[in-house]
Short mmCIF file of C-alpha atoms and ligand atoms in Angstrom, two decimals:
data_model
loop_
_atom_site.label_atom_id
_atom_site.label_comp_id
_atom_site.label_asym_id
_atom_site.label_seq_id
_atom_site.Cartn_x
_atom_site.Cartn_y
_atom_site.Cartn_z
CA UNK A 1 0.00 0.00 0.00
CA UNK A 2 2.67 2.71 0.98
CA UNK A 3 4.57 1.51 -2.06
CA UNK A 4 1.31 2.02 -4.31
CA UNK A 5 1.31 5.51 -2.79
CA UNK A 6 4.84 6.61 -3.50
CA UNK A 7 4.57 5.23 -6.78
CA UNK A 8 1.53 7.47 -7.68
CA UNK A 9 2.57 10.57 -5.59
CA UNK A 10 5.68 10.23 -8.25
CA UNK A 11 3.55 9.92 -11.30
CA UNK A 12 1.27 12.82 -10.77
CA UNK A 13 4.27 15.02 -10.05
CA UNK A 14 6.17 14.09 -13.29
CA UNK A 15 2.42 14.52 -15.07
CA UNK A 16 2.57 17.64 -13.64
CA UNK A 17 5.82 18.99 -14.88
CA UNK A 18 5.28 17.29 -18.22
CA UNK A 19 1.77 19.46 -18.47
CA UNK A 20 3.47 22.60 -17.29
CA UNK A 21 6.77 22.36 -19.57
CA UNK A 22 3.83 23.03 -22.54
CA UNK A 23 2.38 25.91 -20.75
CA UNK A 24 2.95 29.01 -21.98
CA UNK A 25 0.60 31.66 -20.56
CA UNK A 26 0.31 32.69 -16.64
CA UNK A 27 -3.27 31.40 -16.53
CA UNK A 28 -2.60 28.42 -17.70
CA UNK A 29 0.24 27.54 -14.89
CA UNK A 30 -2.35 29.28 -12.56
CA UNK A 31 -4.76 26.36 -13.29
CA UNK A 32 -2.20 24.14 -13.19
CA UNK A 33 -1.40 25.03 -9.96
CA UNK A 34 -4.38 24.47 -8.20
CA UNK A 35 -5.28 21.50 -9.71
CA UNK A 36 -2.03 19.73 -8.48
CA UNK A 37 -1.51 21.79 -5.14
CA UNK A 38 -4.30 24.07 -4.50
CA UNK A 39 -6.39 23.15 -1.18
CA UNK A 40 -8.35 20.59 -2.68
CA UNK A 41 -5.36 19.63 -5.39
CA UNK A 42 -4.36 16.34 -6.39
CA UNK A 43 -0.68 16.39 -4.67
CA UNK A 44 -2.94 17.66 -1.41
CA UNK A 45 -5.72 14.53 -1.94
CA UNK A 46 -2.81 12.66 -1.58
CA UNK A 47 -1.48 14.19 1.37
CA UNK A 48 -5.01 13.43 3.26
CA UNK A 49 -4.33 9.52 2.30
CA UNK A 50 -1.92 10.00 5.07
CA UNK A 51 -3.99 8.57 8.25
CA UNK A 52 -4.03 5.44 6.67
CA UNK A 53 -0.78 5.25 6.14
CA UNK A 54 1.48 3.04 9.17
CA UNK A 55 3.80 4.87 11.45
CA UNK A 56 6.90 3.37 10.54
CA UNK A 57 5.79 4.00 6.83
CA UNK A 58 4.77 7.73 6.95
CA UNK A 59 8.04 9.12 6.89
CA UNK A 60 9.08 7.47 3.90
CA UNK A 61 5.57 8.75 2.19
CA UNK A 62 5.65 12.07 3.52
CA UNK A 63 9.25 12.54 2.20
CA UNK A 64 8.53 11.41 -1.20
CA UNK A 65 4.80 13.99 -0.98
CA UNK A 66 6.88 17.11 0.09
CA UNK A 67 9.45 16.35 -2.70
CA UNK A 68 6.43 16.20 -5.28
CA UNK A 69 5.25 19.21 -3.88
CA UNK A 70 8.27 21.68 -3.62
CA UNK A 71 9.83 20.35 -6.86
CA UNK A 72 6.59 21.45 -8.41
CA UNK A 73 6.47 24.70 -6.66
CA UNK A 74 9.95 25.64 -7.70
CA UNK A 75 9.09 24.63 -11.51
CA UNK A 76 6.05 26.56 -11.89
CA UNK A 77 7.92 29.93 -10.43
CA UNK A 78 11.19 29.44 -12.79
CA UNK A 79 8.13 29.73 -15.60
CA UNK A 80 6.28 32.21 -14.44
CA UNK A 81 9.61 34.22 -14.11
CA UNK A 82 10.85 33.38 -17.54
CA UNK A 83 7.63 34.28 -18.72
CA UNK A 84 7.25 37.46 -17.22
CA UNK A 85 10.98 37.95 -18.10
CA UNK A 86 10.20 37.25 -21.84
CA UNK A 87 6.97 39.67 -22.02
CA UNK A 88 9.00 42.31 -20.65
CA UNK A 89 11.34 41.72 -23.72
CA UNK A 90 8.79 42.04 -25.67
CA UNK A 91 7.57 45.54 -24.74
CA UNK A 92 10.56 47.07 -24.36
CA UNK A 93 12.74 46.19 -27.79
CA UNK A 94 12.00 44.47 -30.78
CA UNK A 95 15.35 42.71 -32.34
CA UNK A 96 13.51 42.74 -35.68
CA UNK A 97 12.84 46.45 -35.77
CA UNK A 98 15.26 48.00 -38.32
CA UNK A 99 17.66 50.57 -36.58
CA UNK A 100 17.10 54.30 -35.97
CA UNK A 101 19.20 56.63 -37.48
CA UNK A 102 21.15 59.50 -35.80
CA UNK A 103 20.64 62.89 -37.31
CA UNK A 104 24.05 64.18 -38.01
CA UNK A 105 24.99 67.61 -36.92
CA UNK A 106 27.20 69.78 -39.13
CA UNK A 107 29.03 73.42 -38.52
CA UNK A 108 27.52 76.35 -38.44
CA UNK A 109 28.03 78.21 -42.24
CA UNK A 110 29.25 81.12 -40.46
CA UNK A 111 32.16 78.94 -38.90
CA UNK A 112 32.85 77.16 -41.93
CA UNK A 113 33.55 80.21 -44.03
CA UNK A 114 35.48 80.99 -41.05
CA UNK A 115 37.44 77.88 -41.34
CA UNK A 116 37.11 78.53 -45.28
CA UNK A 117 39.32 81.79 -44.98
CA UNK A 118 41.32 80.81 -42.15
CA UNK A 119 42.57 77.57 -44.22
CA UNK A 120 43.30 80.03 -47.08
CA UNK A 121 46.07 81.88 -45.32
CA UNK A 122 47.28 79.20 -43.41
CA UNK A 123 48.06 77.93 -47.25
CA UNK A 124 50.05 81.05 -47.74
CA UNK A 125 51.95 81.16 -44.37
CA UNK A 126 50.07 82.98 -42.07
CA UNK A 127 50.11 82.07 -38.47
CA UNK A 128 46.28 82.44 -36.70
CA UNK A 129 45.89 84.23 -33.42
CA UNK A 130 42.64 85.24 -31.11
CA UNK A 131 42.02 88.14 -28.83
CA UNK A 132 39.64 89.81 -26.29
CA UNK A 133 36.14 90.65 -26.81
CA UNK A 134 35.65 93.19 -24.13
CA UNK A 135 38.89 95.45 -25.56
CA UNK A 136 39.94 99.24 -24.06
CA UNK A 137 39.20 102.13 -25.51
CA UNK A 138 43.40 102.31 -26.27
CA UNK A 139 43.82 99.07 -28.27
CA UNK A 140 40.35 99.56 -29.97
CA UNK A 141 40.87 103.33 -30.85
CA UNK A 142 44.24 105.14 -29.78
CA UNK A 143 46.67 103.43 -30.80
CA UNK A 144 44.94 102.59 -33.89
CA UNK A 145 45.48 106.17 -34.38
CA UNK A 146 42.01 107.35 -33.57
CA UNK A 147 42.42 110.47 -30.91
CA UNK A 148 39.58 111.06 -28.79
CA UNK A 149 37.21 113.31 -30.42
CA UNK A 150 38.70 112.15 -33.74
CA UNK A 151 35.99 112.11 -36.07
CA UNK A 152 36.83 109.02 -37.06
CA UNK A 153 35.07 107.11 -34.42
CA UNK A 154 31.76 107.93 -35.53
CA UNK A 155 32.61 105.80 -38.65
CA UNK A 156 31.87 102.79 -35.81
CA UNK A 157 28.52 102.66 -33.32
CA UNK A 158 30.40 101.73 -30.41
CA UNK A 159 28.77 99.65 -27.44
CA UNK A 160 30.40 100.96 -23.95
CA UNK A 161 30.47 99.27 -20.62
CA UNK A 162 32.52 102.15 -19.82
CA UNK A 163 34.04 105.48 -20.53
CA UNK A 164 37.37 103.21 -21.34
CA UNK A 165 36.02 99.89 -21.90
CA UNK A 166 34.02 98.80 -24.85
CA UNK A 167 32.78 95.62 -27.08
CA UNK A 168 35.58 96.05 -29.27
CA UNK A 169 34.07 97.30 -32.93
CA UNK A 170 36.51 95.57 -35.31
CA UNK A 171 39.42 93.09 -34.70
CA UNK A 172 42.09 95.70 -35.78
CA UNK A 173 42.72 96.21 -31.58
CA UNK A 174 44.59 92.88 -32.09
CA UNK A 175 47.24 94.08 -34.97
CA UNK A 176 48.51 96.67 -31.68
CA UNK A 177 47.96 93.09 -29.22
CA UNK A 178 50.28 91.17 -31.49
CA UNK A 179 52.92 93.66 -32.42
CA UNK A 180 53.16 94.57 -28.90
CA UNK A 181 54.27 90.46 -28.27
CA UNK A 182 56.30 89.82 -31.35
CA UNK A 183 58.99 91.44 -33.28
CA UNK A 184 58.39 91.61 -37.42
CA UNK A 185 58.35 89.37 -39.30
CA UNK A 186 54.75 89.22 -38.21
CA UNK A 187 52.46 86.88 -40.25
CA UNK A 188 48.92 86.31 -38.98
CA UNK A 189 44.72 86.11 -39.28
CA UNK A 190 42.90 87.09 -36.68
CA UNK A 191 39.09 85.39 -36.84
CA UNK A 192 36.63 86.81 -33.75
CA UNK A 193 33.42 88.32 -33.07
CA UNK A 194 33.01 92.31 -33.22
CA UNK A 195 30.04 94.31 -32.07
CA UNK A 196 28.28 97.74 -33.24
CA UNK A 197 24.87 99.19 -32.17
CA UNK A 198 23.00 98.64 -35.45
CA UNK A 199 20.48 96.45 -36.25
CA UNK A 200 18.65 96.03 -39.87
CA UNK A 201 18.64 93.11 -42.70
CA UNK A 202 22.83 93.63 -43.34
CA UNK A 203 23.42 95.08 -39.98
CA UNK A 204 23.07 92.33 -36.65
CA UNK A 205 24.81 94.21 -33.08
CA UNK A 206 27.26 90.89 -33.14
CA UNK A 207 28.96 89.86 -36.49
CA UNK A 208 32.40 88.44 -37.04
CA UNK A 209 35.67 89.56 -38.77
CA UNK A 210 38.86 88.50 -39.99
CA UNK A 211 41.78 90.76 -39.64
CA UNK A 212 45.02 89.77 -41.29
CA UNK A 213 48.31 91.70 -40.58
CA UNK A 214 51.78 91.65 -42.23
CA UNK A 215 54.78 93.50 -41.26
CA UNK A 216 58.31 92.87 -42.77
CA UNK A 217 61.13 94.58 -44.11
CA UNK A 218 60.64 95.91 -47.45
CA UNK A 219 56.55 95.05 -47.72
CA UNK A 220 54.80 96.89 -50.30
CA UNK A 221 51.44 97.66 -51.34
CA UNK A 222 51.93 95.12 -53.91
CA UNK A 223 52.24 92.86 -51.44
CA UNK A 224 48.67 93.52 -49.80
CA UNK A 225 47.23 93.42 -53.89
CA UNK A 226 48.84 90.09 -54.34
CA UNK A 227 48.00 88.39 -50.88
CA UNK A 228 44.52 89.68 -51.03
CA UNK A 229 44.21 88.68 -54.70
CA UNK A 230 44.50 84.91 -54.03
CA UNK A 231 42.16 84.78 -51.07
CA UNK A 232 39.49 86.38 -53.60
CA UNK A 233 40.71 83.91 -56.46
CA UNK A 234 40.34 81.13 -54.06
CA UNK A 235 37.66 81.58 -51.64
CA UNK A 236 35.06 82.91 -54.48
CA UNK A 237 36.30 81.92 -57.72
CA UNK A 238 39.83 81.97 -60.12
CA UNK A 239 37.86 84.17 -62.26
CA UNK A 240 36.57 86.67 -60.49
CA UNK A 241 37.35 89.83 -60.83
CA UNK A 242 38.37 92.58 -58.20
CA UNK A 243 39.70 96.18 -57.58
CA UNK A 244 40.96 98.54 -55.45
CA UNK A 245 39.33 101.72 -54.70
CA UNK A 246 41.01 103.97 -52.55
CA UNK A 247 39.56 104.60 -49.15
CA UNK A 248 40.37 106.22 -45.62
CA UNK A 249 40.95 104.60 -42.07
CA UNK A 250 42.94 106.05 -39.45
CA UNK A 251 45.34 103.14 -38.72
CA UNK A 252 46.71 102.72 -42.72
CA UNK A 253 48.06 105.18 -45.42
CA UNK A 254 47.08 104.33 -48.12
CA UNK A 255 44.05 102.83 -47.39
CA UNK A 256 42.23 101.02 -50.03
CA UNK A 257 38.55 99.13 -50.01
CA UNK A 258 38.49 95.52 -52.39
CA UNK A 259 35.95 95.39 -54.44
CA UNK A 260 35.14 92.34 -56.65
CA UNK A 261 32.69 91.95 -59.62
CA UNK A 262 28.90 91.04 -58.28
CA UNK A 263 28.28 87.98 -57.96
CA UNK A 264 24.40 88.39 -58.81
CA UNK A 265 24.46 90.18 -61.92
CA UNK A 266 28.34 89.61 -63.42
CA UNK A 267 28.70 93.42 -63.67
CA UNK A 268 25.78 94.28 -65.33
CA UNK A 269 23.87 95.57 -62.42
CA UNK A 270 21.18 94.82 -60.16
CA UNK A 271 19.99 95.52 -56.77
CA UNK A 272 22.40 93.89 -54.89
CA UNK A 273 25.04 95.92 -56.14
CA UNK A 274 23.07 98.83 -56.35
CA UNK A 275 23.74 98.95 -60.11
CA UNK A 276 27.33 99.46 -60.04
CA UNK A 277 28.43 95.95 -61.27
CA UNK A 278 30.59 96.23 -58.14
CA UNK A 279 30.43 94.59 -54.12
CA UNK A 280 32.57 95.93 -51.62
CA UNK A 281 34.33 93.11 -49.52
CA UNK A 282 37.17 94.12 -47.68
CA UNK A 283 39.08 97.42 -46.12
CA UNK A 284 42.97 97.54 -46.46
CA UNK A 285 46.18 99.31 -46.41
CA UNK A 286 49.71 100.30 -45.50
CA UNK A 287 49.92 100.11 -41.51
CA UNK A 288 50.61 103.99 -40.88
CA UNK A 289 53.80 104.94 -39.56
CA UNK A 290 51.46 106.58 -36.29
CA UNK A 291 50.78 102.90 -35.29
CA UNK A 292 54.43 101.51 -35.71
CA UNK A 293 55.53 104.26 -32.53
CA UNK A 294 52.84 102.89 -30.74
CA UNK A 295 54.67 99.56 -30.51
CA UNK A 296 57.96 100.44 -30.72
CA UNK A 297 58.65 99.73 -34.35
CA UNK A 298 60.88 101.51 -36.45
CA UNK A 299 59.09 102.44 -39.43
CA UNK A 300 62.22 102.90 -40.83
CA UNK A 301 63.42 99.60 -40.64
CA UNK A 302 59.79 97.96 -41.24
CA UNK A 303 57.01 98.35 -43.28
CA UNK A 304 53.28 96.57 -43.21
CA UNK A 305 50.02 95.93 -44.41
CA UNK A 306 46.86 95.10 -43.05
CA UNK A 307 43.44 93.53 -43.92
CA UNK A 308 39.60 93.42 -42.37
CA UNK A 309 36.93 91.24 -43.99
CA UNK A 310 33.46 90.95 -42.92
CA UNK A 311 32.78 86.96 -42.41
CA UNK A 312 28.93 87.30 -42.78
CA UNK A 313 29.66 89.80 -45.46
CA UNK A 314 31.43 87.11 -47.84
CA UNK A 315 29.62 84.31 -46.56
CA UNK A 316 26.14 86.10 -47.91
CA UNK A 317 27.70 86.73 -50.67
CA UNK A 318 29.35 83.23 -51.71
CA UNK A 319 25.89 81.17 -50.58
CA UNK A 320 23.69 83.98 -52.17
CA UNK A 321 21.91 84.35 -48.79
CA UNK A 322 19.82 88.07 -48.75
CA UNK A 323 19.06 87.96 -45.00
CA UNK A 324 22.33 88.56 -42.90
CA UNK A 325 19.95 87.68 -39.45
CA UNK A 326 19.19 84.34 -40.87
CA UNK A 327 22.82 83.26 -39.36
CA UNK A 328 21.45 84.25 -36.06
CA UNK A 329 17.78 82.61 -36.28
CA UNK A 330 19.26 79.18 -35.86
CA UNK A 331 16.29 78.10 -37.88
CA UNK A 332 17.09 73.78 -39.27
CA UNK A 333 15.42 74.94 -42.56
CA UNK A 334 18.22 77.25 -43.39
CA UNK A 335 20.80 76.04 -41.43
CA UNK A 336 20.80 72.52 -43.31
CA UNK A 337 20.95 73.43 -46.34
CA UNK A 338 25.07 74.11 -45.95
N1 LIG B 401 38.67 97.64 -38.97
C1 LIG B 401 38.00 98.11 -40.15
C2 LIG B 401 36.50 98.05 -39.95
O1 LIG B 401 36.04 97.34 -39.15
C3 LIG B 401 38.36 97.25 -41.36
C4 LIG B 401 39.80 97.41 -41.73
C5 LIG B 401 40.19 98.37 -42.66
C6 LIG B 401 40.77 96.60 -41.17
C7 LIG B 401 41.50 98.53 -43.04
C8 LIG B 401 42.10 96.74 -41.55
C9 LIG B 401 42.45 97.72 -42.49
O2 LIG B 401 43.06 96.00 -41.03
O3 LIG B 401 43.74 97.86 -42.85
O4 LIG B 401 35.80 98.76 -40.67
#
């Protein structure tokens, strides 16, 4: 009889397992449950059989019962775990799906054309140096040979934080900066951002420039024409054409402004070029002997030139862009299309 007991207890717990190895849903090993273990389960039934079991035999049955039992238990929560574990899967990725893609970010046009011209005179030996935005009234205007009350400051809106500090207007303050560290031969590009108080479609109070300087013994002014020639050759076109119209700043003499041939209308004229055939680009000239004593050079012994291009300026002009505040709109439908 005890035999006959073990024996069944044995088969009703492999039945069991076999029956729940094909389960695959939480209600179904719910059922399963208590069928086989529930109050009034089979594996309990059993259990009852108990009182008619000897003394000296129940041991042996009740072993081989509780071994039915927690075997079973453990099974059905390894499923119900990998279940679970396996709907969670399911929810939160899908191995099938096909990859999402990254959006890729690119520079800013107004930094590549930076790059653009930077690269240019890298190319033809120039050396690239940065300098403060928040500049004195001395580097930005005296010894750039602007006196105070020198008419020539109007020429520039400037933005004050104080009587002698100001957002410097132009990056000329640096050409004093550098020749103040270095001793000629001097070589470099300045890139930065400049400020004025003006505001319309070409004007924005922040804008950027490039200032170039070159000082040497024996530099002439056809130097500065063949220097700024290439840049125009290379950053617009080989074939485009340019001039130099003479101009006035207080820091070069002669000064001259770089014109080249409009890119819009080829020189027939339009509105962009206000029907002169002509768009001016760049100011230039001889450093002026004035700003050599400011550094201690001897403008006997050295002579110089020096450039200052608008970045936005060129860049509108190269892209055909008609908005200069579009740069500063940071609007995905413009700013993708470079
Ligand atoms: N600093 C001038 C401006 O912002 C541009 C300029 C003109 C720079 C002549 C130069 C130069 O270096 O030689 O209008």
């Amino acid at each position: 009889m005890p035999e006959d007991i073990k024996e069944k207890l044995s088969e009703l717990g492999r039945e069991a397992l076999e029956i729940l190895e094909k389960a695959d849903t939480v209600a179904e090993i719910e059922n399963l449950r208590i069928k086989y273990l529930g109050k009034k389960g089979l594996v309990t039934g059993f259990m009852r059989q108990m009182g008619s079991v000897s003394a000296e035999e129940r041991p042996a049955v009740g072993q081989v019962a509780n071994r039915v039992k927690t075997d079973l238990a453990s099974a059905i929560k390894s499923k119900l775990e990998a279940l679970s574990d396996a709907e969670e899967a399911k929810t939160s990725l899908d191995v099938t799906l096909p990859g999402r893609r990254h959006r890729r970010g690119h520079r800013h046009p107004i930094t590549r054309t930076l790059n653009e011209m930077c690269d240019i005179f890298i190319r033809m030996g120039f050396d690239i140096a940065e300098g403060p935005e928040v500049e004195s009234d001395y580097y930005n205007f005296e010894a750039l040979n602007f006196p105070k009350d020198h008419p020539a400051r109007d020429m520039q809106d400037t933005l004050y934080i104080n009587d002698n500090v100001v957002l410097r207007t132009h990056t000329s303050p640096m050409q004093i900066r550098t020749m103040e560290k270095k001793k000629p031969p001097v070589w470099v590009v300045i890139p930065g951002k400049t400020y004025r108080r003006d505001s319309d479609v070409s004007h924005t109070p922040m804008f950027h420039q490039v200032e170039g300087l070159v000082v040497d013994k024996g530099i002439t002014f056809g130097d500065l024409k063949g220097v700024l020639t290439v840049f125009v050759h290379q950053f617009f076109s080989p074939d485009t054409p340019l001039r130099f119209r003479p101009s006035f700043f207080p820091f070069t003499e002669p000064s001259a402004e770089v014109d080249i041939g409009c890119v819009i209308c080829h020189g027939s004229g339009c509105r962009t070029c206000g029907y002169k055939g002509w768009l001016e680009i760049l100011g230039s000239g001889m450093v002026d002997p004035e700003v050599f004593k400011f550094v201690d050079y001897d403008p006997q012994e050295v002579s110089g030139f020096a450039f200052g291009v608008g970045i936005e300026r060129v860049a509108m002009l190269k892209y055909g862009i008609d908005d200069l505040r579009l740069f500063f709109d940071n609007d995905l439908r413009f700013l993708k299309q470079f």
